[in-house]
N, CA and C atoms as an extended XYZ file, in Angstrom:
582
Properties=species:S:1:pos:R:3:atomname:S:1:resname:S:1:resid:I:1 pbc="F F F"
N        17.893      -45.652       -3.292 N   MET     1
C        19.183      -45.878       -2.661 CA  MET     1
C        18.998      -46.124       -1.157 C   MET     1
N        19.695      -47.129       -0.670 N   ALA     2
C        19.615      -47.456        0.753 CA  ALA     2
C        20.357      -46.405        1.571 C   ALA     2
N        19.890      -46.219        2.810 N   ASP     3
C        20.600      -45.327        3.725 CA  ASP     3
C        21.937      -45.982        4.058 C   ASP     3
N        23.012      -45.252        3.853 N   VAL     4
C        24.360      -45.788        4.002 CA  VAL     4
C        24.750      -45.971        5.466 C   VAL     4
N        24.319      -45.075        6.341 N   LEU     5
C        24.849      -45.063        7.711 CA  LEU     5
C        24.568      -46.327        8.525 C   LEU     5
N        23.387      -46.958        8.444 N   PRO     6
C        23.218      -48.219        9.178 CA  PRO     6
C        24.192      -49.306        8.713 C   PRO     6
N        24.495      -49.332        7.419 N   LEU     7
C        25.454      -50.303        6.890 CA  LEU     7
C        26.854      -50.003        7.408 C   LEU     7
N        27.190      -48.719        7.473 N   VAL     8
C        28.502      -48.300        7.985 CA  VAL     8
C        28.635      -48.678        9.454 C   VAL     8
N        27.608      -48.398       10.240 N   GLU     9
C        27.672      -48.740       11.664 CA  GLU     9
C        27.789      -50.251       11.854 C   GLU     9
N        27.065      -51.028       11.042 N   ALA    10
C        27.159      -52.488       11.136 CA  ALA    10
C        28.575      -52.958       10.820 C   ALA    10
N        29.226      -52.343        9.816 N   ARG    11
C        30.608      -52.728        9.482 CA  ARG    11
C        31.555      -52.383       10.632 C   ARG    11
N        31.378      -51.199       11.241 N   LEU    12
C        32.219      -50.818       12.386 CA  LEU    12
C        32.045      -51.799       13.541 C   LEU    12
N        30.802      -52.174       13.827 N   ARG    13
C        30.546      -53.110       14.926 CA  ARG    13
C        31.146      -54.488       14.640 C   ARG    13
N        31.057      -54.943       13.390 N   SER    14
C        31.609      -56.264       13.071 CA  SER    14
C        33.133      -56.262       13.172 C   SER    14
N        33.761      -55.126       12.894 N   ALA    15
C        35.226      -55.048       12.946 CA  ALA    15
C        35.757      -54.712       14.336 C   ALA    15
N        35.049      -53.847       15.066 N   LEU    16
C        35.581      -53.310       16.320 CA  LEU    16
C        34.814      -53.737       17.567 C   LEU    16
N        33.667      -54.389       17.397 N   GLY    17
C        32.852      -54.795       18.538 CA  GLY    17
C        31.789      -53.752       18.848 C   GLY    17
N        31.205      -53.852       20.018 N   GLU    18
C        30.158      -52.921       20.415 CA  GLU    18
C        30.773      -51.625       20.949 C   GLU    18
N        30.255      -50.482       20.506 N   PRO    19
C        30.771      -49.227       21.065 CA  PRO    19
C        30.331      -49.086       22.515 C   PRO    19
N        31.198      -48.505       23.342 N   ASP    20
C        30.824      -48.303       24.743 CA  ASP    20
C        30.397      -46.864       25.008 C   ASP    20
N        30.479      -46.008       23.978 N   ALA    21
C        30.002      -44.630       24.105 CA  ALA    21
C        29.835      -44.053       22.706 C   ALA    21
N        28.976      -43.046       22.619 N   ARG    22
C        28.798      -42.333       21.362 CA  ARG    22
C        28.372      -40.913       21.661 C   ARG    22
N        28.798      -40.021       20.794 N   ALA    23
C        28.439      -38.609       20.956 CA  ALA    23
C        28.088      -38.077       19.577 C   ALA    23
N        27.254      -37.060       19.534 N   ALA    24
C        26.847      -36.470       18.260 CA  ALA    24
C        27.133      -34.975       18.278 C   ALA    24
N        27.566      -34.474       17.127 N   VAL    25
C        27.833      -33.048       16.959 CA  VAL    25
C        27.181      -32.623       15.656 C   VAL    25
N        26.517      -31.476       15.687 N   THR    26
C        25.933      -30.921       14.473 CA  THR    26
C        26.467      -29.506       14.306 C   THR    26
N        26.999      -29.231       13.124 N   PHE    27
C        27.486      -27.901       12.806 CA  PHE    27
C        26.470      -27.235       11.894 C   PHE    27
N        26.358      -25.940       11.974 N   LEU    28
C        25.407      -25.196       11.175 CA  LEU    28
C        25.585      -25.536        9.697 C   LEU    28
N        24.495      -25.954        9.060 N   GLY    29
C        24.522      -26.252        7.638 CA  GLY    29
C        25.044      -27.630        7.279 C   GLY    29
N        25.256      -28.491        8.278 N   THR    30
C        25.753      -29.838        7.990 CA  THR    30
C        24.849      -30.884        8.623 C   THR    30
N        25.017      -32.120        8.153 N   ASP    31
C        24.330      -33.236        8.779 CA  ASP    31
C        25.035      -33.578       10.091 C   ASP    31
N        24.337      -34.292       10.935 N   ARG    32
C        24.868      -34.709       12.224 CA  ARG    32
C        26.025      -35.698       12.029 C   ARG    32
N        27.068      -35.508       12.786 N   ILE    33
C        28.214      -36.425       12.792 CA  ILE    33
C        28.273      -37.067       14.175 C   ILE    33
N        28.317      -38.381       14.213 N   GLU    34
C        28.481      -39.096       15.474 CA  GLU    34
C        29.909      -39.610       15.561 C   GLU    34
N        30.389      -39.771       16.774 N   VAL    35
C        31.677      -40.410       17.018 CA  VAL    35
C        31.415      -41.556       17.991 C   VAL    35
N        31.802      -42.765       17.584 N   LEU    36
C        31.621      -43.954       18.401 CA  LEU    36
C        32.961      -44.303       19.044 C   LEU    36
N        32.914      -44.764       20.299 N   ARG    37
C        34.132      -45.169       20.999 CA  ARG    37
C        34.106      -46.673       21.228 C   ARG    37
N        35.226      -47.320       20.902 N   PHE    38
C        35.370      -48.761       21.076 CA  PHE    38
C        36.612      -49.028       21.914 C   PHE    38
N        36.522      -49.976       22.863 N   HIS    39
C        37.688      -50.380       23.663 CA  HIS    39
C        38.095      -51.789       23.274 C   HIS    39
N        39.405      -51.986       23.115 N   GLU    40
C        39.944      -53.327       22.879 CA  GLU    40
C        41.247      -53.423       23.657 C   GLU    40
N        41.226      -54.156       24.754 N   ASP    41
C        42.378      -54.264       25.645 CA  ASP    41
C        42.828      -52.868       26.070 C   ASP    41
N        44.077      -52.467       25.756 N   ASP    42
C        44.554      -51.152       26.191 CA  ASP    42
C        44.456      -50.104       25.079 C   ASP    42
N        43.692      -50.405       24.030 N   ILE    43
C        43.515      -49.472       22.909 CA  ILE    43
C        42.081      -48.952       22.898 C   ILE    43
N        41.936      -47.659       22.715 N   VAL    44
C        40.619      -47.067       22.521 CA  VAL    44
C        40.581      -46.535       21.088 C   VAL    44
N        39.486      -46.833       20.416 N   ARG    45
C        39.323      -46.397       19.022 CA  ARG    45
C        38.101      -45.497       18.921 C   ARG    45
N        38.268      -44.426       18.161 N   TYR    46
C        37.173      -43.496       17.907 CA  TYR    46
C        36.882      -43.547       16.411 C   TYR    46
N        35.627      -43.756       16.050 N   ALA    47
C        35.247      -43.832       14.638 CA  ALA    47
C        34.100      -42.869       14.371 C   ALA    47
N        34.211      -42.137       13.280 N   THR    48
C        33.128      -41.227       12.909 CA  THR    48
C        32.017      -42.000       12.219 C   THR    48
N        30.820      -41.453       12.298 N   LEU    49
C        29.658      -42.024       11.631 CA  LEU    49
C        28.813      -40.850       11.129 C   LEU    49
N        28.763      -40.676        9.833 N   GLY    50
C        28.001      -39.570        9.255 CA  GLY    50
C        28.704      -38.936        8.074 C   GLY    50
N        30.026      -39.011        8.062 N   MET    51
C        30.799      -38.435        6.968 CA  MET    51
C        30.456      -39.103        5.632 C   MET    51
N        30.161      -40.404        5.661 N   SER    52
C        29.905      -41.168        4.433 CA  SER    52
C        28.465      -41.081        3.942 C   SER    52
N        27.622      -40.325        4.640 N   ALA    53
C        26.224      -40.222        4.220 CA  ALA    53
C        26.098      -39.627        2.817 C   ALA    53
N        27.043      -38.773        2.460 N   HIS    54
C        27.064      -38.152        1.131 CA  HIS    54
C        28.449      -38.327        0.538 C   HIS    54
N        28.551      -38.459       -0.775 N   PRO    55
C        29.881      -38.551       -1.381 CA  PRO    55
C        30.626      -37.229       -1.279 C   PRO    55
N        31.940      -37.329       -1.160 N   MET    56
C        32.770      -36.122       -1.180 CA  MET    56
C        32.890      -35.672       -2.633 C   MET    56
N        32.861      -34.368       -2.843 N   THR    57
C        32.932      -33.872       -4.215 CA  THR    57
C        34.127      -32.947       -4.395 C   THR    57
N        34.669      -32.995       -5.586 N   ASP    58
C        35.786      -32.138       -5.950 CA  ASP    58
C        35.332      -30.692       -5.851 C   ASP    58
N        36.057      -29.861       -5.087 N   PRO    59
C        35.625      -28.467       -4.936 CA  PRO    59
C        35.635      -27.684       -6.244 C   PRO    59
N        36.316      -28.199       -7.266 N   THR    60
C        36.336      -27.489       -8.553 CA  THR    60
C        35.201      -27.932       -9.475 C   THR    60
N        34.432      -28.961       -9.066 N   ALA    61
C        33.330      -29.438       -9.910 CA  ALA    61
C        32.218      -28.398       -9.965 C   ALA    61
N        31.633      -28.254      -11.148 N   MET    62
C        30.548      -27.286      -11.323 CA  MET    62
C        29.290      -27.700      -10.557 C   MET    62
N        28.993      -29.018      -10.575 N   VAL    63
C        27.804      -29.541       -9.904 CA  VAL    63
C        28.217      -30.744       -9.064 C   VAL    63
N        27.746      -30.795       -7.837 N   ALA    64
C        28.045      -31.930       -6.956 CA  ALA    64
C        27.138      -33.093       -7.305 C   ALA    64
N        27.715      -34.269       -7.546 N   ASP    65
C        26.941      -35.465       -7.839 CA  ASP    65
C        26.435      -36.038       -6.519 C   ASP    65
N        25.109      -36.214       -6.373 N   PRO    66
C        24.568      -36.691       -5.096 CA  PRO    66
C        24.768      -38.186       -4.842 C   PRO    66
N        25.282      -38.927       -5.849 N   ILE    67
C        25.426      -40.378       -5.708 CA  ILE    67
C        26.871      -40.831       -5.853 C   ILE    67
N        27.526      -40.388       -6.913 N   LYS    68
C        28.899      -40.827       -7.174 CA  LYS    68
C        29.883      -39.981       -6.375 C   LYS    68
N        31.058      -40.522       -6.213 N   GLY    69
C        32.103      -39.811       -5.478 CA  GLY    69
C        32.566      -40.628       -4.296 C   GLY    69
N        33.781      -40.369       -3.810 N   PRO    70
C        34.332      -41.148       -2.697 CA  PRO    70
C        33.582      -40.913       -1.382 C   PRO    70
N        33.506      -41.956       -0.597 N   ARG    71
C        32.878      -41.884        0.728 CA  ARG    71
C        33.859      -42.431        1.750 C   ARG    71
N        33.852      -41.847        2.936 N   ALA    72
C        34.796      -42.293        3.956 CA  ALA    72
C        34.284      -41.997        5.354 C   ALA    72
N        34.851      -42.700        6.305 N   GLU    73
C        34.736      -42.413        7.730 CA  GLU    73
C        36.144      -42.417        8.294 C   GLU    73
N        36.339      -41.805        9.447 N   LEU    74
C        37.659      -41.653       10.063 CA  LEU    74
C        37.775      -42.516       11.315 C   LEU    74
N        38.951      -43.112       11.520 N   VAL    75
C        39.189      -43.967       12.686 CA  VAL    75
C        40.507      -43.554       13.333 C   VAL    75
N        40.455      -43.255       14.627 N   LEU    76
C        41.642      -42.882       15.401 CA  LEU    76
C        41.829      -43.911       16.512 C   LEU    76
N        43.044      -44.454       16.629 N   SER    77
C        43.365      -45.439       17.675 CA  SER    77
C        44.459      -44.884       18.578 C   SER    77
N        44.224      -44.916       19.891 N   VAL    78
C        45.219      -44.454       20.861 CA  VAL    78
C        45.239      -45.390       22.068 C   VAL    78
N        46.352      -45.333       22.795 N   ARG    79
C        46.438      -46.137       24.019 CA  ARG    79
C        45.544      -45.520       25.088 C   ARG    79
N        44.790      -46.370       25.762 N   ALA    80
C        43.833      -45.911       26.776 CA  ALA    80
C        44.545      -45.547       28.073 C   ALA    80
N        43.968      -44.575       28.783 N   GLY    81
C        44.411      -44.249       30.134 CA  GLY    81
C        45.636      -43.372       30.253 C   GLY    81
N        46.237      -42.941       29.143 N   LEU    82
C        47.442      -42.129       29.213 CA  LEU    82
C        47.162      -40.637       29.046 C   LEU    82
N        45.979      -40.296       28.564 N   ALA    83
C        45.597      -38.893       28.365 CA  ALA    83
C        44.079      -38.821       28.285 C   ALA    83
N        43.547      -37.615       28.387 N   ASP    84
C        42.095      -37.413       28.319 CA  ASP    84
C        41.647      -37.371       26.852 C   ASP    84
N        41.819      -38.504       26.173 N   THR    85
C        41.570      -38.542       24.730 CA  THR    85
C        40.091      -38.479       24.363 C   THR    85
N        39.186      -38.675       25.322 N   ASP    86
C        37.762      -38.581       24.988 CA  ASP    86
C        37.382      -37.185       24.490 C   ASP    86
N        38.199      -36.186       24.803 N   LYS    87
C        37.925      -34.832       24.318 CA  LYS    87
C        38.205      -34.688       22.821 C   LYS    87
N        38.710      -35.747       22.183 N   VAL    88
C        38.980      -35.718       20.740 CA  VAL    88
C        37.682      -35.783       19.928 C   VAL    88
N        36.573      -36.059       20.583 N   LEU    89
C        35.305      -36.241       19.865 CA  LEU    89
C        34.953      -35.037       18.997 C   LEU    89
N        35.060      -33.847       19.547 N   ARG    90
C        34.713      -32.649       18.771 CA  ARG    90
C        35.676      -32.459       17.596 C   ARG    90
N        36.976      -32.659       17.838 N   ALA    91
C        37.955      -32.519       16.753 CA  ALA    91
C        37.669      -33.508       15.625 C   ALA    91
N        37.343      -34.747       15.981 N   LEU    92
C        37.022      -35.736       14.950 CA  LEU    92
C        35.768      -35.349       14.174 C   LEU    92
N        34.772      -34.835       14.882 N   ALA    93
C        33.550      -34.398       14.198 CA  ALA    93
C        33.844      -33.240       13.244 C   ALA    93
N        34.722      -32.312       13.655 N   VAL    94
C        35.116      -31.203       12.784 CA  VAL    94
C        35.773      -31.747       11.517 C   VAL    94
N        36.689      -32.698       11.679 N   LEU    95
C        37.371      -33.275       10.521 CA  LEU    95
C        36.395      -34.025        9.621 C   LEU    95
N        35.458      -34.754       10.227 N   ALA    96
C        34.488      -35.513        9.441 CA  ALA    96
C        33.513      -34.603        8.703 C   ALA    96
N        33.266      -33.412        9.241 N   ALA    97
C        32.355      -32.466        8.588 CA  ALA    97
C        33.054      -31.655        7.500 C   ALA    97
N        34.388      -31.699        7.447 N   SER    98
C        35.113      -30.845        6.495 CA  SER    98
C        34.731      -31.050        5.033 C   SER    98
N        34.388      -32.259        4.573 N   PRO    99
C        33.939      -32.360        3.181 CA  PRO    99
C        32.656      -31.571        2.910 C   PRO    99
N        31.721      -31.559        3.877 N   GLN   100
C        30.481      -30.792        3.705 CA  GLN   100
C        30.724      -29.293        3.853 C   GLN   100
N        31.562      -28.914        4.823 N   VAL   101
C        31.761      -27.504        5.143 CA  VAL   101
C        32.700      -26.828        4.149 C   VAL   101
N        33.821      -27.497        3.874 N   GLU   102
C        34.865      -26.877        3.059 CA  GLU   102
C        34.951      -27.417        1.642 C   GLU   102
N        34.164      -28.460        1.337 N   GLY   103
C        34.203      -29.027        0.005 CA  GLY   103
C        35.501      -29.726       -0.320 C   GLY   103
N        36.141      -30.335        0.684 N   VAL   104
C        37.396      -31.041        0.438 CA  VAL   104
C        37.136      -32.542        0.290 C   VAL   104
N        38.031      -33.199       -0.431 N   VAL   105
C        37.997      -34.652       -0.534 CA  VAL   105
C        39.114      -35.172        0.365 C   VAL   105
N        38.740      -35.923        1.401 N   VAL   106
C        39.707      -36.484        2.341 CA  VAL   106
C        40.192      -37.817        1.764 C   VAL   106
N        41.511      -37.921        1.569 N   ALA   107
C        42.090      -39.105        0.942 CA  ALA   107
C        43.407      -39.459        1.636 C   ALA   107
N        43.880      -40.704        1.474 N   PRO   108
C        45.159      -41.086        2.059 CA  PRO   108
C        46.279      -40.152        1.613 C   PRO   108
N        47.154      -39.825        2.583 N   GLY   109
C        48.266      -38.918        2.314 CA  GLY   109
C        47.965      -37.475        2.679 C   GLY   109
N        46.691      -37.166        2.895 N   ALA   110
C        46.297      -35.793        3.232 CA  ALA   110
C        46.622      -35.482        4.691 C   ALA   110
N        46.834      -34.212        4.958 N   SER   111
C        46.981      -33.709        6.329 CA  SER   111
C        45.706      -32.967        6.682 C   SER   111
N        45.209      -33.202        7.870 N   LEU   112
C        44.035      -32.481        8.366 CA  LEU   112
C        44.437      -31.813        9.675 C   LEU   112
N        44.111      -30.536        9.825 N   ASP   113
C        44.525      -29.775       10.999 CA  ASP   113
C        43.309      -29.127       11.637 C   ASP   113
N        43.196      -29.251       12.965 N   VAL   114
C        42.074      -28.627       13.672 CA  VAL   114
C        42.473      -27.303       14.310 C   VAL   114
N        43.751      -26.938       14.256 N   GLY   115
C        44.190      -25.636       14.756 CA  GLY   115
C        44.314      -25.528       16.264 C   GLY   115
N        44.127      -26.625       16.965 N   GLU   116
C        44.270      -26.668       18.424 CA  GLU   116
C        44.588      -28.111       18.804 C   GLU   116
N        45.050      -28.356       20.033 N   PRO   117
C        45.355      -29.738       20.411 CA  PRO   117
C        44.149      -30.662       20.200 C   PRO   117
N        44.419      -31.871       19.739 N   LEU   118
C        43.341      -32.832       19.482 CA  LEU   118
C        42.567      -33.163       20.758 C   LEU   118
N        43.255      -33.138       21.895 N   TRP   119
C        42.629      -33.297       23.218 CA  TRP   119
C        43.477      -32.481       24.190 C   TRP   119
N        43.009      -32.210       25.412 N   PRO   120
C        43.767      -31.348       26.334 CA  PRO   120
C        45.192      -31.850       26.545 C   PRO   120
N        46.153      -30.970       26.307 N   GLY   121
C        47.547      -31.313       26.511 CA  GLY   121
C        48.175      -32.136       25.395 C   GLY   121
N        47.432      -32.424       24.349 N   ALA   122
C        47.975      -33.243       23.255 CA  ALA   122
C        49.078      -32.487       22.523 C   ALA   122
N        50.154      -33.192       22.147 N   PRO   123
C        51.212      -32.547       21.364 CA  PRO   123
C        50.882      -32.518       19.872 C   PRO   123
N        49.639      -32.818       19.526 N   PHE   124
C        49.214      -32.894       18.126 CA  PHE   124
C        48.028      -31.973       17.867 C   PHE   124
N        48.039      -31.288       16.743 N   SER   125
C        46.848      -30.544       16.300 CA  SER   125
C        46.429      -30.996       14.905 C   SER   125
N        47.212      -31.907       14.321 N   SER   126
C        46.883      -32.390       12.980 CA  SER   126
C        47.077      -33.896       12.909 C   SER   126
N        46.536      -34.474       11.841 N   VAL   127
C        46.642      -35.919       11.610 CA  VAL   127
C        47.032      -36.164       10.164 C   VAL   127
N        47.678      -37.299        9.952 N   LEU   128
C        47.946      -37.789        8.611 CA  LEU   128
C        46.904      -38.845        8.313 C   LEU   128
N        46.268      -38.744        7.149 N   VAL   129
C        45.279      -39.738        6.738 CA  VAL   129
C        46.029      -40.912        6.111 C   VAL   129
N        45.865      -42.101        6.684 N   ALA   130
C        46.573      -43.295        6.219 CA  ALA   130
C        45.699      -44.099        5.247 C   ALA   130
N        46.290      -45.142        4.687 N   GLU   131
C        45.596      -46.002        3.731 CA  GLU   131
C        44.509      -46.822        4.434 C   GLU   131
N        43.356      -47.005        3.788 N   PRO   132
C        42.274      -47.801        4.386 CA  PRO   132
C        42.523      -49.296        4.188 C   PRO   132
N        41.647      -50.097        4.775 N   GLY   133
C        41.627      -51.528        4.511 CA  GLY   133
C        42.273      -52.401        5.558 C   GLY   133
N        43.011      -51.827        6.498 N   GLY   134
C        43.675      -52.656        7.491 CA  GLY   134
C        42.776      -53.048        8.638 C   GLY   134
N        42.349      -52.069        9.405 N   LEU   135
C        41.562      -52.321       10.610 CA  LEU   135
C        40.101      -52.627       10.292 C   LEU   135
N        39.511      -51.812        9.429 N   VAL   136
C        38.108      -51.993        9.029 CA  VAL   136
C        38.078      -52.077        7.501 C   VAL   136
N        37.566      -53.187        6.986 N   GLU   137
C        37.512      -53.375        5.536 CA  GLU   137
C        36.553      -52.376        4.898 C   GLU   137
N        36.852      -52.023        3.650 N   ASP   138
C        35.961      -51.148        2.890 CA  ASP   138
C        34.565      -51.748        2.839 C   ASP   138
N        33.564      -50.888        2.792 N   LEU   139
C        32.177      -51.317        2.691 CA  LEU   139
C        31.696      -51.059        1.271 C   LEU   139
N        31.465      -52.131        0.530 N   GLU   140
C        30.967      -52.004       -0.845 CA  GLU   140
C        29.503      -51.604       -0.804 C   GLU   140
N        29.124      -50.665       -1.671 N   LEU   141
C        27.750      -50.202       -1.775 CA  LEU   141
C        27.220      -50.543       -3.163 C   LEU   141
N        25.904      -50.450       -3.337 N   ASP   142
C        25.300      -50.721       -4.646 CA  ASP   142
C        25.821      -49.737       -5.679 C   ASP   142
N        26.057      -50.224       -6.886 N   GLU   143
C        26.439      -49.346       -7.997 CA  GLU   143
C        25.350      -48.304       -8.186 C   GLU   143
N        25.670      -47.091       -8.552 N   PRO   144
C        26.982      -46.566       -8.920 CA  PRO   144
C        27.725      -45.928       -7.746 C   PRO   144
N        27.283      -46.202       -6.511 N   MET   145
C        27.934      -45.584       -5.349 CA  MET   145
C        29.310      -46.194       -5.113 C   MET   145
N        30.261      -45.354       -4.740 N   ALA   146
C        31.618      -45.809       -4.413 CA  ALA   146
C        31.611      -46.473       -3.038 C   ALA   146
N        32.553      -47.371       -2.774 N   PRO   147
C        32.629      -47.986       -1.447 CA  PRO   147
C        32.979      -46.957       -0.379 C   PRO   147
N        32.634      -47.286        0.862 N   VAL   148
C        33.030      -46.457        2.000 CA  VAL   148
C        34.387      -46.951        2.481 C   VAL   148
N        35.359      -46.039        2.541 N   HIS   149
C        36.682      -46.354        3.071 CA  HIS   149
C        36.739      -45.898        4.526 C   HIS   149
N        37.366      -46.698        5.381 N   PHE   150
C        37.559      -46.343        6.782 CA  PHE   150
C        39.016      -45.924        6.921 C   PHE   150
N        39.239      -44.618        6.999 N   LEU   151
C        40.576      -44.041        6.922 CA  LEU   151
C        41.196      -43.875        8.307 C   LEU   151
N        42.308      -44.580        8.584 N   PRO   152
C        42.996      -44.393        9.867 CA  PRO   152
C        43.625      -43.002        9.930 C   PRO   152
N        43.593      -42.406       11.101 N   LEU   153
C        44.226      -41.103       11.335 CA  LEU   153
C        45.443      -41.296       12.222 C   LEU   153
N        46.574      -40.722       11.807 N   LEU   154
C        47.822      -40.823       12.564 CA  LEU   154
C        48.190      -39.434       13.060 C   LEU   154
N        48.113      -39.186       14.378 N   PRO   155
C        48.424      -37.855       14.908 CA  PRO   155
C        49.850      -37.421       14.569 C   PRO   155
N        50.002      -36.146       14.194 N   MET   156
C        51.309      -35.580       13.865 CA  MET   156
C        51.599      -34.393       14.772 C   MET   156
N        52.852      -34.297       15.224 N   THR   157
C        53.286      -33.101       15.930 CA  THR   157
C        53.443      -31.977       14.896 C   THR   157
N        53.486      -30.719       15.327 N   PRO   158
C        53.691      -29.623       14.366 CA  PRO   158
C        54.973      -29.792       13.530 C   PRO   158
N        56.068      -30.274       14.156 N   ASN   159
C        57.309      -30.491       13.402 CA  ASN   159
C        57.130      -31.570       12.340 C   ASN   159
N        56.433      -32.649       12.707 N   GLU   160
C        56.191      -33.723       11.745 CA  GLU   160
C        55.311      -33.242       10.596 C   GLU   160
N        54.291      -32.436       10.912 N   ALA   161
C        53.403      -31.909        9.866 CA  ALA   161
C        54.179      -31.025        8.900 C   ALA   161
N        55.075      -30.184        9.432 N   ALA   162
C        55.883      -29.315        8.575 CA  ALA   162
C        56.835      -30.149        7.721 C   ALA   162
N        57.440      -31.168        8.306 N   TRP   163
C        58.364      -32.038        7.577 CA  TRP   163
C        57.625      -32.797        6.476 C   TRP   163
N        56.413      -33.243        6.784 N   LYS   164
C        55.595      -33.971        5.802 CA  LYS   164
C        55.259      -33.081        4.605 C   LYS   164
N        54.998      -31.788        4.843 N   ARG   165
C        54.686      -30.870        3.738 CA  ARG   165
C        55.846      -30.777        2.749 C   ARG   165
N        57.054      -30.881        3.259 N   VAL   166
C        58.239      -30.776        2.403 CA  VAL   166
C        58.582      -32.123        1.755 C   VAL   166
N        58.560      -33.193        2.547 N   HIS   167
C        59.073      -34.485        2.097 CA  HIS   167
C        57.992      -35.485        1.676 C   HIS   167
N        56.747      -35.252        2.039 N   GLY   168
C        55.664      -36.147        1.648 CA  GLY   168
C        55.267      -37.130        2.728 C   GLY   168
N        54.046      -37.673        2.579 N   ALA   169
C        53.482      -38.592        3.570 CA  ALA   169
C        54.291      -39.878        3.663 C   ALA   169
N        54.709      -40.418        2.512 N   GLY   170
C        55.456      -41.673        2.510 CA  GLY   170
C        56.761      -41.559        3.275 C   GLY   170
N        57.459      -40.436        3.104 N   ALA   171
C        58.728      -40.238        3.802 CA  ALA   171
C        58.519      -40.140        5.306 C   ALA   171
N        57.447      -39.480        5.733 N   LEU   172
C        57.174      -39.381        7.175 CA  LEU   172
C        56.827      -40.756        7.739 C   LEU   172
N        56.008      -41.513        7.034 N   GLN   173
C        55.654      -42.845        7.515 CA  GLN   173
C        56.885      -43.746        7.579 C   GLN   173
N        57.781      -43.617        6.624 N   GLU   174
C        59.038      -44.379        6.643 CA  GLU   174
C        59.885      -43.988        7.859 C   GLU   174
N        59.913      -42.686        8.173 N   ARG   175
C        60.667      -42.199        9.332 CA  ARG   175
C        60.077      -42.792       10.613 C   ARG   175
N        58.751      -42.803       10.731 N   TRP   176
C        58.106      -43.406       11.896 CA  TRP   176
C        58.474      -44.878       12.016 C   TRP   176
N        58.402      -45.601       10.909 N   LEU   177
C        58.681      -47.034       10.894 CA  LEU   177
C        60.133      -47.312       11.285 C   LEU   177
N        61.052      -46.583       10.694 N   THR   178
C        62.483      -46.750       10.963 CA  THR   178
C        62.800      -46.520       12.437 C   THR   178
N        62.126      -45.561       13.056 N   ASN   179
C        62.393      -45.221       14.464 CA  ASN   179
C        61.524      -45.994       15.451 C   ASN   179
N        60.667      -46.881       14.951 N   GLY   180
C        59.805      -47.657       15.843 CA  GLY   180
C        58.834      -46.798       16.627 C   GLY   180
N        58.324      -45.739       16.004 N   THR   181
C        57.434      -44.787       16.674 CA  THR   181
C        56.104      -45.449       17.031 C   THR   181
N        55.677      -45.310       18.282 N   ASP   182
C        54.376      -45.813       18.716 CA  ASP   182
C        53.337      -44.738       18.397 C   ASP   182
N        52.693      -44.879       17.250 N   LEU   183
C        51.729      -43.868       16.796 CA  LEU   183
C        50.457      -43.853       17.628 C   LEU   183
N        50.296      -44.827       18.503 N   ARG   184
C        49.110      -44.859       19.371 CA  ARG   184
C        49.363      -44.190       20.716 C   ARG   184
N        50.585      -43.786       20.973 N   ASP   185
C        50.933      -43.136       22.237 CA  ASP   185
C        50.393      -41.704       22.206 C   ASP   185
N        49.402      -41.380       23.056 N   PRO   186
C        48.782      -40.065       22.989 CA  PRO   186
C        49.666      -38.928       23.497 C   PRO   186
N        50.824      -39.251       24.057 N   SER   187
C        51.709      -38.192       24.550 CA  SER   187
C        53.122      -38.321       23.989 C   SER   187
N        53.265      -39.015       22.866 N   ARG   188
C        54.597      -39.217       22.295 CA  ARG   188
C        55.193      -37.886       21.812 C   ARG   188
N        56.504      -37.886       21.692 N   THR   189
C        57.196      -36.713       21.159 CA  THR   189
C        57.419      -36.900       19.669 C   THR   189
N        57.883      -35.860       19.029 N   SER   190
C        58.146      -35.901       17.603 CA  SER   190
C        59.264      -36.882       17.280 C   SER   190
N        59.117      -37.593       16.166 N   VAL   191
C        60.164      -38.487       15.709 CA  VAL   191
C        61.374      -37.658       15.277 C   VAL   191
N        62.563      -38.229       15.312 N   SER   192
C        63.765      -37.532       14.854 CA  SER   192
C        63.645      -37.256       13.358 C   SER   192
N        63.801      -35.999       12.968 N   LEU   193
C        63.609      -35.604       11.584 CA  LEU   193
C        64.909      -35.137       10.928 C   LEU   193
N        66.046      -35.445       11.559 N   THR   194
C        67.328      -35.026       10.979 CA  THR   194
C        68.070      -36.211       10.402 C   THR   194
């Protein structure tokens, strides 16, 4: 089996251009997770690299399959220069390591929470995992490996996260769309939930 990460990095570069910074974080008992930063006009994008090295496995499975299973990386897009968003690197690495650490499968519609602001002063401590395929196309791998999905992360305020738990991801996304919410604004307030 080919090493997946060089292929993943090549796909990120072809979709987002050359990264202008990268950082690596290693947690005890996990593989190294890198976060790459890309600038495009007034948007800065952070993409994880390392989460897809191994397939995510169902925590209820008796034995983890080392080849089959979903693979993903995380992508966060925010407006540049409005907040100290570079501090999000550690939070993204924590989220990317969660399949290895906690045995969770990260999929669209899921909420991920880091328990503290995503960056200093951020009104968000959690994200909604959105559908892949828009910004970075899926990366097909040799059978029997599943493709790597590049999952966009949409920051949620605590009120939005609580509302999403009750009403679902689709309803929250519809609320954002209806209100014209700028999900890339790193200091936005909660959407109207009444």
